[in-house]
Short mmCIF file of C-alpha atoms and ligand atoms in Angstrom, two decimals:
data_model
loop_
_atom_site.label_atom_id
_atom_site.label_comp_id
_atom_site.label_asym_id
_atom_site.label_seq_id
_atom_site.Cartn_x
_atom_site.Cartn_y
_atom_site.Cartn_z
CA UNK A 85 11.93 -21.65 -12.26
CA UNK A 86 14.12 -21.12 -15.41
CA UNK A 87 15.38 -17.83 -16.36
CA UNK A 88 13.29 -17.97 -19.55
CA UNK A 89 10.22 -18.42 -17.69
CA UNK A 90 11.44 -15.64 -15.22
CA UNK A 91 11.76 -13.34 -18.27
CA UNK A 92 8.49 -13.98 -19.71
CA UNK A 93 7.15 -13.08 -16.44
CA UNK A 94 8.71 -10.03 -16.15
CA UNK A 95 7.66 -9.14 -19.42
CA UNK A 96 3.64 -10.05 -18.73
CA UNK A 97 4.01 -7.88 -15.80
CA UNK A 98 5.43 -4.88 -17.84
CA UNK A 99 2.24 -5.54 -20.53
CA UNK A 100 -0.23 -5.47 -17.89
CA UNK A 101 1.03 -2.81 -16.37
CA UNK A 102 0.93 -0.76 -19.63
CA UNK A 103 -2.56 -2.09 -20.57
CA UNK A 104 -4.06 -1.55 -16.98
CA UNK A 105 -2.02 1.59 -15.99
CA UNK A 106 0.06 2.16 -12.83
CA UNK A 107 -2.52 2.85 -10.32
CA UNK A 108 -4.71 -0.03 -11.08
CA UNK A 109 -1.27 -2.33 -11.64
CA UNK A 110 -0.15 -1.20 -8.25
CA UNK A 111 -3.21 -1.66 -6.34
CA UNK A 112 -3.85 -4.78 -7.67
CA UNK A 113 -0.96 -6.32 -8.99
CA UNK A 114 2.00 -5.30 -7.49
CA UNK A 115 2.06 -8.58 -4.96
CA UNK A 116 1.11 -11.11 -7.77
CA UNK A 117 3.62 -13.67 -7.72
CA UNK A 118 4.19 -16.41 -10.46
CA UNK A 119 4.48 -19.83 -8.59
CA UNK A 120 4.73 -22.52 -11.72
CA UNK A 121 3.86 -23.12 -15.22
CA UNK A 122 2.63 -26.55 -15.91
CA UNK A 123 0.98 -28.15 -19.13
CA UNK A 124 0.02 -24.38 -20.09
CA UNK A 125 -1.56 -23.37 -17.00
CA UNK A 126 -0.04 -20.60 -15.18
CA UNK A 127 0.06 -20.33 -11.21
CA UNK A 128 0.14 -16.98 -10.16
CA UNK A 129 -0.45 -16.19 -6.17
CA UNK A 130 -1.42 -13.39 -4.17
CA UNK A 131 -1.93 -12.39 -0.58
CA UNK A 132 -5.42 -12.31 0.09
CA UNK A 133 -8.46 -13.98 -0.76
CA UNK A 134 -9.92 -10.56 -1.49
CA UNK A 135 -7.10 -10.05 -4.00
CA UNK A 136 -7.55 -13.22 -5.61
CA UNK A 137 -11.43 -12.70 -6.03
CA UNK A 138 -11.09 -9.41 -6.90
CA UNK A 139 -8.78 -10.35 -10.13
CA UNK A 140 -10.66 -13.23 -10.62
CA UNK A 141 -14.01 -11.15 -11.17
CA UNK A 142 -12.45 -8.45 -13.32
CA UNK A 143 -9.09 -9.06 -14.60
CA UNK A 144 -8.50 -12.54 -15.34
CA UNK A 145 -8.80 -12.77 -18.86
CA UNK A 146 -7.07 -9.83 -19.15
CA UNK A 147 -4.00 -11.46 -17.46
CA UNK A 148 -4.26 -14.59 -19.50
CA UNK A 149 -4.22 -12.29 -22.62
CA UNK A 150 -1.25 -10.98 -21.57
CA UNK A 151 0.27 -14.22 -21.12
CA UNK A 152 -0.75 -15.51 -24.47
CA UNK A 153 0.83 -12.94 -26.11
CA UNK A 154 4.33 -13.54 -24.90
CA UNK A 155 3.88 -17.08 -24.34
CA UNK A 156 1.72 -18.95 -26.82
CA UNK A 157 1.53 -22.26 -24.95
CA UNK A 158 -0.34 -20.68 -21.90
CA UNK A 159 -3.93 -21.80 -21.91
CA UNK A 160 -4.82 -20.80 -18.70
CA UNK A 161 -4.10 -18.98 -15.51
CA UNK A 162 -5.18 -19.97 -12.31
CA UNK A 163 -5.06 -17.51 -9.17
CA UNK A 164 -4.16 -19.03 -5.62
CA UNK A 165 -3.77 -17.57 -2.04
CA UNK A 166 -0.56 -17.64 -0.54
CA UNK A 167 0.52 -17.57 2.95
CA UNK A 168 1.78 -14.26 4.40
CA UNK A 169 4.91 -15.96 5.29
CA UNK A 170 6.05 -16.72 2.04
CA UNK A 171 4.84 -13.52 0.19
CA UNK A 172 8.20 -11.53 1.25
CA UNK A 173 11.11 -12.22 -0.64
CA UNK A 174 14.15 -14.05 0.47
CA UNK A 175 12.74 -17.12 2.54
CA UNK A 176 14.29 -17.62 6.25
CA UNK A 177 15.22 -20.67 7.13
CA UNK A 178 12.52 -22.89 7.90
CA UNK A 179 8.81 -22.23 8.39
CA UNK A 180 8.05 -19.29 10.00
CA UNK A 181 4.95 -20.37 10.93
CA UNK A 182 6.07 -23.45 12.46
CA UNK A 183 8.34 -21.15 14.04
CA UNK A 184 5.47 -19.41 15.94
CA UNK A 185 3.26 -22.66 16.23
CA UNK A 186 5.56 -24.71 18.31
CA UNK A 187 6.48 -21.86 20.46
CA UNK A 188 9.82 -20.62 19.02
CA UNK A 189 10.21 -16.81 19.34
CA UNK A 190 10.22 -15.80 15.85
CA UNK A 191 13.27 -13.63 15.22
CA UNK A 192 14.45 -10.80 12.49
CA UNK A 193 17.47 -12.11 10.48
CA UNK A 194 19.53 -9.49 10.45
CA UNK A 195 22.29 -11.66 9.04
CA UNK A 196 24.61 -11.40 12.11
CA UNK A 197 22.60 -13.61 14.26
CA UNK A 198 19.10 -14.91 14.98
CA UNK A 199 17.93 -12.52 18.12
CA UNK A 200 14.84 -13.86 19.61
CA UNK A 201 12.08 -11.60 20.41
CA UNK A 202 9.61 -11.92 22.97
CA UNK A 203 6.17 -12.24 21.36
CA UNK A 204 4.44 -12.71 24.13
CA UNK A 205 1.12 -15.07 23.66
CA UNK A 206 0.85 -15.10 19.93
CA UNK A 207 -1.30 -17.92 20.37
CA UNK A 208 -3.90 -15.36 21.65
CA UNK A 209 -3.57 -12.98 18.64
CA UNK A 210 -4.62 -16.26 16.55
CA UNK A 211 -7.26 -17.25 18.53
CA UNK A 212 -8.76 -13.86 17.90
CA UNK A 213 -8.70 -14.19 14.18
CA UNK A 214 -6.08 -12.19 13.66
CA UNK A 215 -4.38 -11.82 10.21
CA UNK A 216 -1.24 -13.83 9.83
CA UNK A 217 2.04 -11.87 10.86
CA UNK A 218 5.28 -12.35 9.09
CA UNK A 219 7.91 -12.59 11.52
CA UNK A 220 10.45 -10.66 9.38
CA UNK A 221 8.57 -7.55 9.70
CA UNK A 222 9.91 -6.06 13.09
CA UNK A 223 11.51 -3.02 14.58
CA UNK A 224 14.61 -4.21 14.19
CA UNK A 225 14.15 -4.53 10.48
CA UNK A 226 12.33 -1.57 9.95
CA UNK A 227 14.95 0.95 8.55
CA UNK A 228 14.31 4.66 9.68
CA UNK A 229 14.54 7.62 7.06
CA UNK A 230 13.54 11.29 6.91
CA UNK A 231 10.36 10.12 4.84
CA UNK A 232 9.05 7.57 7.81
CA UNK A 233 10.83 9.52 10.78
CA UNK A 234 7.59 10.34 12.49
CA UNK A 235 5.55 7.31 11.63
CA UNK A 236 8.13 5.52 13.02
CA UNK A 237 8.40 7.22 16.45
CA UNK A 238 4.57 7.19 16.77
CA UNK A 239 4.72 3.54 15.89
CA UNK A 240 7.22 3.08 18.61
CA UNK A 241 5.57 5.24 21.09
CA UNK A 242 2.06 3.39 20.67
CA UNK A 243 3.74 -0.51 20.41
CA UNK A 244 5.68 0.23 24.01
CA UNK A 245 2.60 2.08 25.98
CA UNK A 246 1.65 0.12 28.70
CA UNK A 247 -1.37 -1.00 30.04
CA UNK A 248 -3.13 2.06 31.76
CA UNK A 249 -0.56 4.71 30.38
CA UNK A 250 -2.49 7.66 28.98
CA UNK A 251 -3.25 7.33 25.24
CA UNK A 252 -1.36 9.79 23.13
CA UNK A 253 -3.01 9.82 19.90
CA UNK A 254 -5.71 7.66 18.80
CA UNK A 255 -6.44 6.69 16.51
CA UNK A 256 -3.00 6.37 14.75
CA UNK A 257 -3.46 6.88 10.94
CA UNK A 258 -0.59 5.97 8.69
CA UNK A 259 -0.97 6.37 4.96
CA UNK A 260 1.33 5.99 2.35
CA UNK A 261 1.24 4.30 -1.36
CA UNK A 262 1.89 0.85 -2.08
CA UNK A 263 5.41 -0.62 -0.88
CA UNK A 264 6.38 2.26 1.34
CA UNK A 265 6.38 0.15 4.32
CA UNK A 266 2.92 0.42 5.88
CA UNK A 267 2.33 -3.46 6.57
CA UNK A 268 5.83 -3.61 7.89
CA UNK A 269 5.02 -0.79 10.43
CA UNK A 270 1.78 -2.25 11.51
CA UNK A 271 3.52 -5.59 11.85
CA UNK A 272 5.86 -4.09 14.12
CA UNK A 273 3.78 -2.58 16.53
CA UNK A 274 1.83 -5.95 16.86
CA UNK A 275 5.13 -8.09 17.48
CA UNK A 276 6.09 -5.17 19.99
CA UNK A 277 3.19 -4.86 21.64
CA UNK A 278 2.36 -8.55 22.03
CA UNK A 279 5.93 -8.64 23.11
CA UNK A 280 5.05 -6.78 26.25
CA UNK A 281 2.23 -8.85 26.99
CA UNK A 282 0.53 -6.38 28.80
CA UNK A 283 -2.57 -5.61 26.02
CA UNK A 284 -3.91 -7.89 23.91
CA UNK A 285 -3.18 -6.92 20.44
CA UNK A 286 -4.94 -7.77 17.19
CA UNK A 287 -3.55 -7.09 13.99
CA UNK A 288 -6.54 -7.40 11.22
CA UNK A 289 -6.63 -6.90 7.62
CA UNK A 290 -9.54 -4.83 6.52
CA UNK A 291 -10.77 -7.54 4.60
CA UNK A 292 -10.37 -10.01 7.32
CA UNK A 293 -12.33 -7.68 9.52
CA UNK A 294 -15.37 -8.10 6.79
CA UNK A 295 -14.85 -11.51 6.48
CA UNK A 296 -14.73 -11.90 10.53
CA UNK A 297 -17.67 -9.85 10.77
CA UNK A 298 -19.96 -11.17 7.56
CA UNK A 299 -18.97 -14.94 8.44
CA UNK A 300 -19.88 -13.78 12.25
CA UNK A 301 -23.15 -12.80 11.49
CA UNK A 302 -23.78 -15.77 9.42
CA UNK A 303 -23.25 -17.90 12.04
CA UNK A 304 -25.20 -15.94 14.60
CA UNK A 305 -22.25 -15.35 16.69
CA UNK A 306 -21.84 -11.58 15.97
CA UNK A 307 -22.39 -11.05 19.72
CA UNK A 308 -19.44 -12.70 20.69
CA UNK A 309 -16.93 -11.41 17.77
CA UNK A 310 -18.26 -7.92 19.27
CA UNK A 311 -17.25 -8.92 22.61
CA UNK A 312 -13.73 -10.42 21.49
CA UNK A 313 -12.97 -7.42 19.55
CA UNK A 314 -13.99 -5.27 22.19
CA UNK A 315 -12.02 -6.72 24.65
CA UNK A 316 -8.70 -6.06 23.02
CA UNK A 317 -6.30 -3.37 23.97
CA UNK A 318 -4.81 -2.49 20.64
CA UNK A 319 -6.58 -3.01 16.99
CA UNK A 320 -4.73 -2.80 14.35
CA UNK A 321 -6.16 -2.28 10.76
CA UNK A 322 -4.55 -2.83 7.52
CA UNK A 323 -5.64 -1.57 4.19
CA UNK A 324 -8.53 0.12 5.85
CA UNK A 325 -9.54 1.35 1.81
CA UNK A 326 -10.61 -1.84 1.12
CA UNK A 327 -13.10 -1.62 3.95
CA UNK A 328 -16.81 -1.90 2.13
CA UNK A 329 -20.40 -2.75 2.78
CA UNK A 330 -22.64 -0.90 4.84
CA UNK A 331 -23.15 -3.01 7.75
CA UNK A 332 -19.38 -3.87 7.95
CA UNK A 333 -18.78 -0.03 7.77
CA UNK A 334 -21.54 0.57 10.94
CA UNK A 335 -19.69 -2.32 12.66
CA UNK A 336 -16.15 -0.59 12.26
CA UNK A 337 -17.36 2.72 13.21
CA UNK A 338 -19.15 1.08 16.42
CA UNK A 339 -15.76 -0.48 17.23
CA UNK A 340 -13.73 2.31 16.62
CA UNK A 341 -16.06 4.24 18.97
CA UNK A 342 -16.17 1.94 21.60
CA UNK A 343 -12.69 1.28 21.74
CA UNK A 344 -11.41 4.82 21.51
CA UNK A 345 -13.91 5.56 24.02
CA UNK A 346 -12.57 3.17 26.74
CA UNK A 347 -9.07 4.53 25.94
CA UNK A 348 -7.35 1.22 23.75
CA UNK A 349 -5.34 2.34 21.03
CA UNK A 350 -6.23 2.09 17.42
CA UNK A 351 -3.67 1.84 14.75
CA UNK A 352 -4.77 2.10 11.03
CA UNK A 353 -3.05 2.04 7.76
CA UNK A 354 -4.41 3.13 4.40
CA UNK A 355 -3.02 4.09 0.80
CA UNK A 356 -4.90 7.54 1.18
CA UNK A 357 -5.64 10.10 4.10
CA UNK A 358 -9.14 9.59 5.98
CA UNK A 359 -10.60 12.66 4.25
CA UNK A 360 -10.14 10.77 0.90
CA UNK A 361 -11.73 7.42 2.03
CA UNK A 362 -14.69 8.02 0.14
CA UNK A 363 -16.80 5.15 0.53
CA UNK A 364 -16.82 5.93 4.57
CA UNK A 365 -19.21 7.61 6.31
CA UNK A 366 -18.39 11.32 7.35
CA UNK A 367 -18.18 10.39 10.91
CA UNK A 368 -15.71 7.58 10.38
CA UNK A 369 -13.56 9.60 8.83
CA UNK A 370 -13.99 12.70 11.31
CA UNK A 371 -12.87 10.15 13.89
CA UNK A 372 -10.15 8.63 11.80
CA UNK A 373 -8.67 11.70 11.20
CA UNK A 374 -9.10 12.79 14.97
CA UNK A 375 -6.25 11.38 15.88
CA UNK A 376 -2.65 11.25 14.86
CA UNK A 377 -2.47 11.21 11.17
CA UNK A 378 0.96 10.63 9.53
CA UNK A 379 2.00 10.24 5.80
CA UNK A 380 4.92 7.79 4.82
CA UNK A 381 6.26 9.28 1.87
CA UNK A 382 8.43 8.13 -0.97
CA UNK A 383 11.53 5.87 -0.04
CA UNK A 384 14.38 8.17 -0.32
CA UNK A 385 17.82 7.03 -1.84
CA UNK A 386 19.35 6.75 1.29
CA UNK A 387 16.91 4.76 2.54
CA UNK A 388 16.75 2.38 -0.08
CA UNK A 389 20.07 1.87 0.13
CA UNK A 390 19.90 0.91 4.12
CA UNK A 391 17.31 -1.18 3.15
CA UNK A 392 18.93 -2.93 0.04
CA UNK A 393 22.48 -3.75 2.60
CA UNK A 394 20.18 -4.96 5.49
CA UNK A 395 18.60 -7.12 2.98
CA UNK A 396 21.55 -8.44 1.61
CA UNK A 397 22.64 -9.15 5.08
CA UNK A 398 20.00 -11.32 5.92
CA UNK A 399 19.99 -13.26 2.76
CA UNK A 400 23.31 -14.16 3.28
CA UNK A 401 22.84 -16.05 6.76
CA UNK A 402 21.22 -18.53 4.51
CA UNK A 403 23.38 -17.98 1.35
CA UNK A 404 26.59 -17.31 2.42
CA UNK A 405 28.17 -16.72 -0.93
CA UNK A 406 25.81 -14.18 -1.96
CA UNK A 407 27.65 -10.94 -1.97
CA UNK A 408 26.71 -7.60 -3.81
CA UNK A 409 29.46 -5.44 -4.12
CA UNK A 410 29.03 -1.82 -3.10
CA UNK A 411 28.46 -0.10 -6.72
CA UNK A 412 25.74 -2.61 -7.59
CA UNK A 413 23.85 -1.85 -4.28
CA UNK A 414 24.11 1.83 -5.08
CA UNK A 415 23.20 1.10 -8.51
CA UNK A 416 19.94 -0.41 -7.63
CA UNK A 417 19.14 2.05 -4.95
CA UNK A 418 19.51 5.30 -7.82
CA UNK A 419 17.68 2.87 -10.31
CA UNK A 420 14.85 1.32 -8.76
CA UNK A 421 13.04 3.96 -7.05
CA UNK A 422 9.10 2.68 -7.02
CA UNK A 423 9.00 1.29 -3.69
CA UNK A 424 9.99 -1.54 -1.21
CA UNK A 425 8.29 -4.37 -3.00
CA UNK A 426 10.61 -3.70 -6.13
CA UNK A 427 13.58 -3.30 -3.87
CA UNK A 428 13.14 -6.73 -2.64
CA UNK A 429 12.30 -7.80 -5.98
CA UNK A 430 15.75 -6.88 -7.14
CA UNK A 431 17.49 -8.26 -4.75
CA UNK A 432 15.84 -11.62 -4.77
CA UNK A 433 16.83 -11.76 -8.81
CA UNK A 434 20.18 -11.21 -7.98
CA UNK A 435 20.07 -14.05 -5.58
CA UNK A 436 18.30 -16.08 -7.92
CA UNK A 437 20.85 -15.31 -10.50
CA UNK A 438 23.73 -16.13 -8.30
CA UNK A 439 22.50 -19.20 -7.13
CA UNK A 440 21.23 -20.53 -10.35
CA UNK A 441 25.02 -19.60 -12.25
CA UNK A 442 26.93 -19.51 -9.29
CA UNK A 443 28.57 -16.41 -10.89
CA UNK A 444 29.39 -13.31 -8.25
CA UNK A 445 27.38 -10.15 -8.53
CA UNK A 446 28.47 -7.77 -11.20
CA UNK A 447 27.27 -4.36 -12.21
CA UNK A 448 26.49 -5.72 -15.87
CA UNK A 449 24.36 -8.52 -14.70
CA UNK A 450 22.58 -6.30 -11.91
CA UNK A 451 21.58 -4.24 -14.85
CA UNK A 452 20.04 -6.98 -16.94
CA UNK A 453 18.33 -8.60 -14.16
CA UNK A 454 16.52 -5.28 -12.82
CA UNK A 455 16.09 -3.40 -16.30
CA UNK A 456 12.16 -3.81 -16.20
CA UNK A 457 11.93 -2.72 -12.64
CA UNK A 458 13.42 0.77 -13.61
CA UNK A 459 10.41 3.03 -14.32
CA UNK A 460 10.40 6.66 -14.38
CA UNK A 461 9.26 8.33 -11.45
CA UNK A 462 6.33 7.52 -10.25
CA UNK A 463 3.93 10.50 -10.55
CA UNK A 464 3.04 12.27 -7.35
CA UNK A 465 0.19 12.11 -5.85
CA UNK A 466 -1.77 15.17 -6.14
CA UNK A 467 -4.37 16.29 -3.46
CA UNK A 468 -7.13 18.21 -4.00
CA UNK A 469 -5.94 21.00 -0.97
CA UNK A 470 -2.58 21.27 -3.04
CA UNK A 471 -4.88 22.32 -6.45
CA UNK A 472 -7.12 24.51 -4.52
CA UNK A 473 -4.16 26.33 -3.01
CA UNK A 474 -2.06 26.50 -6.01
CA UNK A 475 -4.82 27.63 -8.26
CA UNK A 476 -6.33 30.21 -6.03
CA UNK A 477 -2.42 31.73 -5.41
CA UNK A 478 -2.18 31.77 -9.58
CA UNK A 479 -5.50 33.42 -9.71
CA UNK A 480 -5.36 35.72 -6.91
CA UNK A 481 -8.27 34.64 -5.00
CA UNK A 482 -8.65 33.22 -1.73
CA UNK A 483 -9.47 29.10 -1.56
CA UNK A 484 -12.53 29.86 0.62
CA UNK A 485 -13.62 31.99 -2.51
CA UNK A 486 -13.15 28.86 -4.31
CA UNK A 487 -15.66 26.73 -2.01
CA UNK A 488 -17.68 29.79 -1.94
CA UNK A 489 -21.28 29.98 -3.68
CA UNK A 490 -20.14 33.39 -5.27
CA UNK A 491 -20.69 33.32 -8.85
CA UNK A 492 -18.81 36.38 -10.10
CA UNK A 493 -16.59 35.87 -13.00
CA UNK A 494 -13.15 36.20 -10.95
CA UNK A 495 -14.08 33.38 -9.05
CA UNK A 496 -16.01 31.15 -11.45
CA UNK A 497 -13.07 30.71 -13.81
CA UNK A 498 -10.79 29.47 -11.09
CA UNK A 499 -12.86 27.46 -9.26
CA UNK A 500 -13.86 25.62 -12.78
CA UNK A 501 -10.12 25.07 -13.54
CA UNK A 502 -9.48 23.90 -9.95
CA UNK A 503 -12.44 21.21 -10.46
CA UNK A 504 -11.04 20.39 -13.74
CA UNK A 505 -7.92 19.71 -12.60
CA UNK A 506 -9.08 17.66 -9.58
CA UNK A 507 -10.70 15.69 -12.40
CA UNK A 508 -7.51 15.73 -14.51
CA UNK A 509 -4.81 14.91 -11.95
CA UNK A 510 -6.54 12.78 -9.05
CA UNK A 511 -8.69 10.07 -8.94
CA UNK A 512 -11.70 11.57 -6.92
CA UNK A 513 -14.89 10.71 -8.46
CA UNK A 514 -17.15 13.92 -9.72
CA UNK A 515 -19.33 13.70 -6.60
CA UNK A 516 -16.40 13.48 -4.52
CA UNK A 517 -14.98 16.50 -5.76
CA UNK A 518 -17.96 18.34 -5.73
CA UNK A 519 -18.15 17.76 -1.92
CA UNK A 520 -14.67 19.26 -1.60
CA UNK A 521 -15.91 21.86 -3.47
CA UNK A 522 -17.89 23.36 -0.71
CA UNK A 523 -20.79 20.68 -1.29
CA UNK A 524 -21.20 21.12 -4.84
CA UNK A 525 -23.11 18.76 -7.06
CA UNK A 526 -21.68 16.38 -9.46
CA UNK A 527 -23.06 17.64 -12.46
CA UNK A 528 -21.51 21.12 -11.54
CA UNK A 529 -18.19 19.44 -11.41
CA UNK A 530 -18.94 17.59 -15.04
CA UNK A 531 -20.02 21.15 -16.42
CA UNK A 532 -16.94 22.75 -14.87
CA UNK A 533 -14.77 19.82 -16.77
CA UNK A 534 -16.28 19.98 -19.63
CA UNK A 535 -16.18 23.60 -19.87
CA UNK A 536 -12.70 24.06 -19.71
CA UNK A 537 -12.11 20.96 -21.92
CA UNK A 538 -13.74 22.98 -24.50
CA UNK A 539 -12.05 25.92 -23.81
CA UNK A 540 -8.27 25.01 -23.80
CA UNK A 541 -8.43 23.77 -27.49
CA UNK A 542 -9.35 27.33 -28.66
CA UNK A 543 -7.88 29.22 -25.75
CA UNK A 544 -3.97 29.30 -25.81
CA UNK A 545 -3.69 31.49 -23.05
CA UNK A 546 -5.46 29.21 -20.79
CA UNK A 547 -4.19 26.10 -22.31
CA UNK A 548 -0.58 27.64 -20.87
CA UNK A 549 -1.82 28.50 -17.63
CA UNK A 550 -3.25 25.09 -16.86
CA UNK A 551 -0.15 23.51 -17.89
CA UNK A 552 1.89 25.72 -15.93
CA UNK A 553 -0.64 24.83 -12.90
CA UNK A 554 0.09 21.26 -13.90
CA UNK A 555 3.75 21.50 -13.64
CA UNK A 556 3.77 23.24 -10.23
CA UNK A 557 0.91 20.25 -8.91
CA UNK A 558 3.39 17.52 -10.09
CA UNK A 559 6.90 18.83 -9.32
P1 LIG B 751 2.98 -1.21 2.04
O1 LIG B 751 2.27 -2.47 3.15
O2 LIG B 751 3.03 0.04 2.09
O3 LIG B 751 2.44 -1.37 0.80
P2 LIG B 751 4.96 -3.22 3.00
O4 LIG B 751 5.31 -2.90 4.14
O5 LIG B 751 4.57 -4.56 2.65
O6 LIG B 751 4.61 -2.04 2.29
O7 LIG B 751 6.61 -2.73 2.58
C1 LIG B 751 6.78 -3.35 1.23
C2 LIG B 751 8.51 -3.81 1.44
O8 LIG B 751 9.47 -2.95 1.23
C3 LIG B 751 8.38 -5.11 2.61
O9 LIG B 751 9.36 -5.80 2.24
C4 LIG B 751 8.94 -4.04 3.37
O10 LIG B 751 9.86 -5.12 4.70
C5 LIG B 751 10.02 -3.09 2.71
N1 LIG B 751 10.02 -1.60 3.34
C6 LIG B 751 9.35 -0.52 3.20
N2 LIG B 751 9.62 0.29 4.05
C7 LIG B 751 10.89 -0.30 4.81
C8 LIG B 751 11.59 0.30 5.96
N3 LIG B 751 11.69 1.29 6.13
N4 LIG B 751 12.52 -0.55 5.99
C9 LIG B 751 12.91 -1.57 5.76
N5 LIG B 751 12.49 -2.43 4.64
C10 LIG B 751 11.15 -1.46 4.42
MG1 LIG B 752 0.44 -3.34 2.87
#
């Protein structure tokens, strides 16, 4: 693909990001790749059917409009689902899927050699309808740093347990923002546990769980599906936030209970903590929260640098002339702060550029190539509990006062401020905020939000207080 096209694609992404906002962009578009442009048709790929249908039904026109604003020749946008293997940056030698099929063991290419790992009976995983696994997402390629030490340790523990060992934490629930390594860690668990060959391991995205269930119901093999699910030793479910629909949730709840009660390991990843999975039943949420819940934080600069180094080594296995000088690596590690996917994107561009031009990678070239990946620091995810804590402290009341039904003026105002901040700083809905404030009705929350909105216009002291609280919460 020519550089001009790549450049247009970057501009379209930037534009789209600007239009839909960071949250929506990273939820739905962060993993969209440009495949080709032909005769005015832009082909874009996404990793899952679910994303495809979501974008298709809600955003495709917007995407088209963004393209047309950049390139007037574009007439239509087509969405495709790409296979898992090629959705992950630098392509390994050979087709990883074929590697699996002909029984060859996938290895993690760390650039020095092709070290095989024992995958056990991966066909069993396929037979159970598991989601595709990427052979590069293993423990060997997972770089451990401050933000993910705990998650990594727990994941290893879970992966290496033997059948019959006591289950230490169940479920293991990992949550983190986009691109911070959830899928990598979950697939690493799957590969490693599979490699031991002791327990049946099944890795499913939540949507695969939904499709599996829905299609099983349709073909009336629901019983067989349930039996298959319950017969497994380790169930790994990725992107749980996408689990939707009442019957699927009920089934998920049964499966979860059945597995946990039988001492089988369940591992879940999501972009938010269990308490924030609003669409899930309270019982499921508390069951999910009942094991070990670990958050993976943003990748620190050191970790980013290590990931980049590992990636360069991996890429060099296939492109020996590719070299990225240390100052360039430090620059990227410093500048590209967003997430693992952007790091990967940045390196891919350098690789692309150096392959096309045959020129060595320089700092100047890197600055040009990764410019649009450099964004101001992503705003911190603010939690309702933090808001309650900070507001309570500020007004010298207790958190339980905020949640209580007391209506004295000294708690009413702080409570309204806290609800207002919850609406402003989190993505939670009004009913959810009400629930988290001692089970209040959404109209109460709405009233509080309007009240404070109305006051800040005229009350400079309150406006300043709110600014201070906001700053405390966001730093
Ligand atoms: P998530 O599922 O949380 O959105 P992914 O697991 O898909 O994120 O990670 C995004 C990219 O960043 C992947 O290419 C992944 O390999 C890489 N990545 C994230 N964290 C790490 C890590 N600790 N070590 C190595 N690579 C990482
Ligand atoms: Mg993921």
